[in-house]
Amino acid sequence: MSKIPESTQLGKQIVIEDDVTIGENVVIGHNTIILKGTQIKDNVTIGCNCVLGVQPGNSQRMRKISKGNTQLVVQSGTQIGHLVSIYSGTLIGENVFIGDHASIRENVSVAEESVVGRAAIIELNTTIGRNCTIQTLAYVTGDTTLEENVFIGPCVSMSNDKYMGAQSYSLNGPHIKKGAKIGNNASLLPGVIVGMNSIVGAGAVVTKNVEDNITATGVPAKKINF
Amino acid sequence: MSKIPESTQLGKQIVIEDDVTIGENVVIGHNTIILKGTQIKDNVTIGCNCVLGVQPGNSQRMRKISKGNTQLVVQSGTQIGHLVSIYSGTLIGENVFIGDHASIRENVSVAEESVVGRAAIIELNTTIGRNCTIQTLAYVTGDTTLEENVFIGPCVSMSNDKYMGAQSYSLNGPHIKKGAKIGNNASLLPGVIVGMNSIVGAGAVVTKNVEDNITATGVPAKKINF
Amino acid sequence: MSKIPESTQLGKQIVIEDDVTIGENVVIGHNTIILKGTQIKDNVTIGCNCVLGVQPGNSQRMRKISKGNTQLVVQSGTQIGHLVSIYSGTLIGENVFIGDHASIRENVSVAEESVVGRAAIIELNTTIGRNCTIQTLAYVTGDTTLEENVFIGPCVSMSNDKYMGAQSYSLNGPHIKKGAKIGNNASLLPGVIVGMNSIVGAGAVVTKNVEDNITATGVPAKKINF
C-alpha cells in the first residue's frame, strides 16, 4: 500500500498502485491512475483521467532502454493536465507545465520551468532543457536534445530515422541549441542541428544544419537575409 | 448536489460535481467527469472518459482571461465523443459534433451545426461560426476567428505569436472568412486573413493575406490561375 | 453478462458491457471500457482508460457504412496502449501494436504485425496491410489503402475529399503500394497513388501519382535523381 499524506486532495475513483510516493499538498483529479513506483513531490497538481508511470517493458515493439532509473519522478510545483500519459524512467523537473492530452515516454528529462503543450508528444531518450516551450500538438521525436530557452511552435514535426526502418541506423533526433525558435508545422530531419538563437520559419523543411543566429525558411529551408 | 433528471442515461462511474445542470434526455458515457458549474442542455450526448468544464484559473502558465462567463454551456442536440476535454467559460452551440480526443479551451464559442473533428484542438479566445468543419487533428490557435461555412482540413496548423515568445506581442490568430477552405496540413501565420470563398492548397504556408475568391498554394502561398 | 475467463488480469474500475468475448490470458488496464459485442482474443494486452468497441451509428455527422460486421475484433497477441479509442466494425489482426492516445474508426482492418503509433488516427473504410508502420501523430484518412510493409512517418497528413465538402464527390484516400515510405509531415492529396518501394521526402506535398521505385520531394513533390 502506498502512503497518502493527509494534505493530498484526492478526486474520485483514483487508482494509486503500490510503491507510489506522494509529497505534501498534491492534488490528483478524478479517475487518474498512478502506477507502481511513481514519485510525486510537493505541490504537484495532476488532472483527471491521467495514466502516470507506465512501464515500457511490456511492449515488444517499442525499443528497450537500459537504464538505472525506472521510476517516474515529478518534481515539486509541476502541473499536469487531463488525459495525460507519462512513462516511468522519466524525470519531470520543478514547475513544469504539461498540457492536456500530452504524452511523454521513458528515459526523458524535462528541466524546470518548461512547458509541454496540449497534445504534444515527447518520445524516448530525449532531453529538454530549462525554460523551453513546446507548443500544442508538437512532436519531439526520440533521441532529441533541446537546450534551454528553446521554442517549438505548434504542430512542429521531427524524425530520427534517416532510412525509415529500411536499414540499420543509429537513431538520431535533432539537436536544437539555446534560444532557437522553430515555427509552426516546420519539419526537422534526423540529426539536424539548429544553431543558437536561430529561427526556422513556419512550414520550413530543415534538411541540413542551420547556423547560429540566422533565419531559415522554405522547402528545403534556406537562410534569408532581411 | 447536482440534480440529475430521470431521463438521463448514465454510464458507470460517472463523476458529476456540484452546480451542474443537466437537461432532458441527456446521455453520459462511462467514466466521464463533469466539473462544477457545467450546463448541459436537452438531448446532448457525451461519450466515455471525457472531462468537461475544466477551470483554467489554476494554471500559472496559461494566459488569463477576464470574462463574465465562467461556465461551460453545451446547447441542445450536441454530440461529444470519447476522451474529450472542454474548458469552462466556453459555449458550444446547438447540434455541434465534437469528435473523440478533441480539446477545446476557455472563452471559445462554437456556433450551431459546426463539426470539431477527432483530436482537433481549439485554443482560447477563439470564435467558430456556424456550419464550420474543422477536420481531424487540425489546430485552431488562440485569438482566431472562423466565420460561417469555413472548412479546415485535417492537420491544418495555425499560430498566433509572431515573435514566438521573444517579444511582447498582442497575440493574433488568423481570420478566415465565410466559405473559405483550407487544405490539409496547410500552415497559417499569425494574423493572416483568408478571403471569402478562397481556397488554400494542401501543405501551403500562408504568410500574407489571401484575397477573396482565389486559390493560393505553395510555400509561401501564392495565387494560382487555372 | 459477459463471461470473463479466470486467466484475465483485470485492473480496477473496468466496465465490460454485455456480449463481450474475452480469450485466455488477456490483460485489461484500470478504468478501461469495453463496449457491447467486442471480441478480444487470447494474449491481448489493453492499457488504462481506453474505450473499445464504439458504435458509430449514433452520430448524424459521421458517414454511415453498410456492412455485415458490426463488432470490434482484436486478434491474439495484440497490444493496445492507454487512452486509446477503437470503433466497432473493425478488425485488428494478430500481434498488432497500437500506441497510447491512438484512435481507429469503424470498417478498418489492420493486418498482422503492423504498428499504429502514439496518437495516430485511422479513419473509416481504410485497409492497412501486414507489417506496416504508422508513426506517431500520423493521420490516415478514410477510404485509404496501405499495402504491406508501408512506412508512414510521424505527422504525415492525408485527405480524401478533393472538393473539401463543396461538391458531391466519391471520397477517395491515397493508395500506398508495398514497401513505400512517406517522410515525416508529408501531405498526400485525395486519391494519389504512391508506387512500390518509392520514398516521399519529409514535408513533401504529393499532388500527383508517384511512380514505383523513385524518390519524390518538395512542394509539389517531384522526382529527384541522385
XYZ file of N, CA and C in Angstrom, chain A residues 12-13 30-31 45 48-49 77 79 82-83 95-97 100-101 113-115 118-119 135-137 151 154-155 181-185 199-200 202-203 218-219, chain B residues 13 15 17 31 33 35 49-51 54 58-62 83 85 87 101-103 105 121 123 137 139 157-159 163-164 166 185-189 205:
228
model
N -12.281 11.488 -7.161
C -12.954 10.197 -7.009
C -12.344 9.135 -7.917
N -12.501 7.876 -7.518
C -12.130 6.732 -8.350
C -10.686 6.767 -8.827
N -10.019 13.319 -10.606
C -10.850 12.120 -10.696
C -10.306 11.131 -11.727
N -10.461 9.849 -11.413
C -10.184 8.760 -12.370
C -8.724 8.662 -12.790
N 0.197 19.283 -9.103
C -1.222 19.175 -9.447
C -1.372 18.263 -10.657
N -7.496 15.065 -14.356
C -8.349 13.880 -14.353
C -7.943 12.923 -15.487
N -8.267 11.647 -15.319
C -8.128 10.636 -16.384
C -6.705 10.485 -16.918
N 5.930 21.438 -7.579
C 5.341 22.600 -8.234
C 4.886 22.363 -9.662
N 2.653 21.094 -12.812
C 1.223 20.942 -13.088
C 1.020 20.052 -14.301
N -5.157 17.119 -17.976
C -6.079 15.994 -18.021
C -5.728 15.058 -19.180
N -6.044 13.793 -19.015
C -5.899 12.813 -20.111
C -4.455 12.720 -20.611
N 8.270 22.918 -11.433
C 7.460 23.965 -12.053
C 7.296 23.802 -13.563
N 7.244 22.571 -13.978
C 6.946 22.291 -15.385
C 5.429 22.309 -15.558
N 4.990 22.687 -16.745
C 3.569 22.640 -17.058
C 3.347 21.678 -18.213
N -3.054 19.198 -21.357
C -3.985 18.086 -21.514
C -3.625 17.257 -22.749
N -3.878 15.969 -22.677
C -3.696 15.030 -23.799
C -2.219 14.851 -24.203
N 10.766 24.642 -15.262
C 10.117 25.821 -15.863
C 9.721 25.614 -17.330
N 9.870 24.417 -17.855
C 9.478 24.203 -19.252
C 7.987 23.911 -19.376
N 7.491 24.097 -20.586
C 6.076 23.873 -20.890
C 5.965 22.819 -21.996
N -0.435 21.210 -24.996
C -1.593 20.350 -25.179
C -1.354 19.358 -26.324
N -1.535 18.085 -26.048
C -1.410 17.029 -27.070
C -0.024 16.961 -27.701
N 4.985 23.720 -28.049
C 3.576 24.106 -28.166
C 2.667 22.937 -28.572
N 1.404 23.280 -28.647
C 0.341 22.305 -28.889
C 0.628 21.401 -30.089
N 0.394 20.115 -29.921
C 0.477 19.118 -30.991
C 1.867 18.993 -31.608
N 12.109 27.322 -28.280
C 10.678 27.439 -28.573
C 10.340 26.525 -29.747
N 3.613 25.227 -32.589
C 2.585 24.196 -32.679
C 2.771 23.305 -33.911
N 2.519 22.037 -33.767
C 2.492 21.095 -34.895
C 3.851 20.897 -35.557
N 14.260 29.025 -32.194
C 12.801 29.040 -32.284
C 12.373 28.377 -33.594
N 11.471 27.418 -33.472
C 11.013 26.668 -34.641
C 9.554 27.028 -34.898
N 9.267 27.537 -36.103
C 7.913 27.994 -36.431
C 6.930 26.845 -36.591
N 5.656 27.189 -36.589
C 4.626 26.148 -36.566
C 4.657 25.272 -37.811
N 4.467 24.004 -37.579
C 4.367 22.993 -38.642
C 5.654 22.838 -39.454
N 16.181 31.074 -36.057
C 14.734 30.974 -36.238
C 14.452 30.148 -37.488
N 13.608 29.161 -37.359
C 13.149 28.378 -38.503
C 11.705 28.792 -38.781
N 7.791 29.080 -40.218
C 6.629 28.181 -40.237
C 6.633 27.373 -41.527
N 6.376 26.096 -41.440
C 6.254 25.240 -42.606
C 7.573 24.912 -43.295
N 11.434 28.034 -45.876
C 11.186 27.382 -47.157
C 11.438 25.888 -47.167
N 11.253 25.309 -48.369
C 11.394 23.868 -48.571
C 12.370 23.628 -49.717
N -19.646 4.789 -13.121
C -18.501 5.514 -12.567
C -18.374 6.943 -13.076
N -18.558 10.940 -12.683
C -18.433 11.937 -11.617
C -19.136 13.204 -12.081
N -19.885 16.841 -10.513
C -19.647 17.705 -9.360
C -20.873 18.595 -9.072
N -17.404 6.647 -16.972
C -16.156 7.280 -16.501
C -16.025 8.752 -16.863
N -16.403 12.782 -16.548
C -16.322 13.701 -15.417
C -16.910 15.037 -15.836
N -17.402 18.718 -14.409
C -16.918 19.539 -13.301
C -17.893 20.665 -12.972
N -15.114 8.689 -20.699
C -13.774 9.177 -20.321
C -13.520 10.642 -20.678
N -14.559 11.454 -20.737
C -14.400 12.891 -21.007
C -14.163 13.673 -19.719
N -13.629 14.870 -19.874
C -13.507 15.820 -18.770
C -14.104 17.142 -19.245
N -13.463 22.174 -17.366
C -12.171 22.403 -16.700
C -11.990 23.892 -16.402
N -6.381 27.682 -12.496
C -5.357 27.180 -11.593
C -4.011 26.910 -12.248
N -3.849 27.354 -13.486
C -2.560 27.188 -14.141
C -1.868 28.532 -14.281
N -0.631 28.586 -13.814
C 0.117 29.855 -13.902
C 0.575 30.129 -15.321
N 0.720 29.058 -16.133
C 1.337 29.207 -17.441
C 0.347 29.514 -18.543
N -0.898 29.283 -18.306
C -1.849 29.575 -19.356
C -2.343 31.000 -19.143
N -13.163 10.662 -24.626
C -11.814 11.142 -24.291
C -11.617 12.604 -24.694
N -11.759 16.793 -23.844
C -11.688 17.781 -22.758
C -12.213 19.120 -23.240
N -13.076 23.182 -21.679
C -12.907 24.086 -20.552
C -14.185 24.852 -20.230
N -11.241 12.560 -28.577
C -9.884 13.074 -28.295
C -9.745 14.570 -28.594
N -10.822 15.264 -28.917
C -10.734 16.707 -29.167
C -10.553 17.458 -27.853
N -10.028 18.689 -27.965
C -9.861 19.536 -26.776
C -10.204 20.971 -27.131
N -10.529 24.875 -25.397
C -10.208 25.664 -24.215
C -11.254 26.720 -23.862
N -7.913 20.545 -31.967
C -7.722 21.350 -30.762
C -8.054 22.798 -31.063
N -7.842 26.517 -29.267
C -7.292 27.244 -28.125
C -8.210 28.397 -27.703
N -7.380 16.337 -36.239
C -6.033 16.770 -35.866
C -5.716 18.207 -36.282
N -5.388 22.178 -35.876
C -5.051 23.016 -34.733
C -5.515 24.449 -34.982
N -2.456 23.750 -39.444
C -1.771 24.348 -38.301
C -1.875 25.868 -38.361
N -2.039 26.501 -37.234
C -2.112 27.970 -37.180
C -1.215 28.456 -36.051
N -0.777 29.720 -36.129
C -0.079 30.282 -34.973
C -0.568 31.692 -34.725
N 6.350 36.574 -32.771
C 7.734 36.574 -32.298
C 8.073 35.335 -31.475
N 7.181 34.368 -31.478
C 7.416 33.108 -30.769
C 7.954 33.344 -29.353
N 9.467 35.837 -28.094
C 10.688 36.634 -27.926
C 10.399 38.085 -27.558
N -3.003 20.032 -43.835
C -1.624 20.296 -43.393
C -1.089 21.654 -43.850
N -1.946 22.559 -44.261
C -1.518 23.933 -44.532
C -1.136 24.609 -43.216
N -0.265 25.633 -43.322
C 0.172 26.401 -42.146
C -0.250 27.849 -42.312
N -0.887 28.392 -41.316
C -1.323 29.788 -41.374
C -0.543 30.589 -40.343
N 0.030 31.722 -40.755
C 0.805 32.537 -39.817
C -0.087 33.489 -39.012
N 1.866 27.357 -47.161
C 2.248 28.154 -45.989
C 1.789 29.585 -46.253
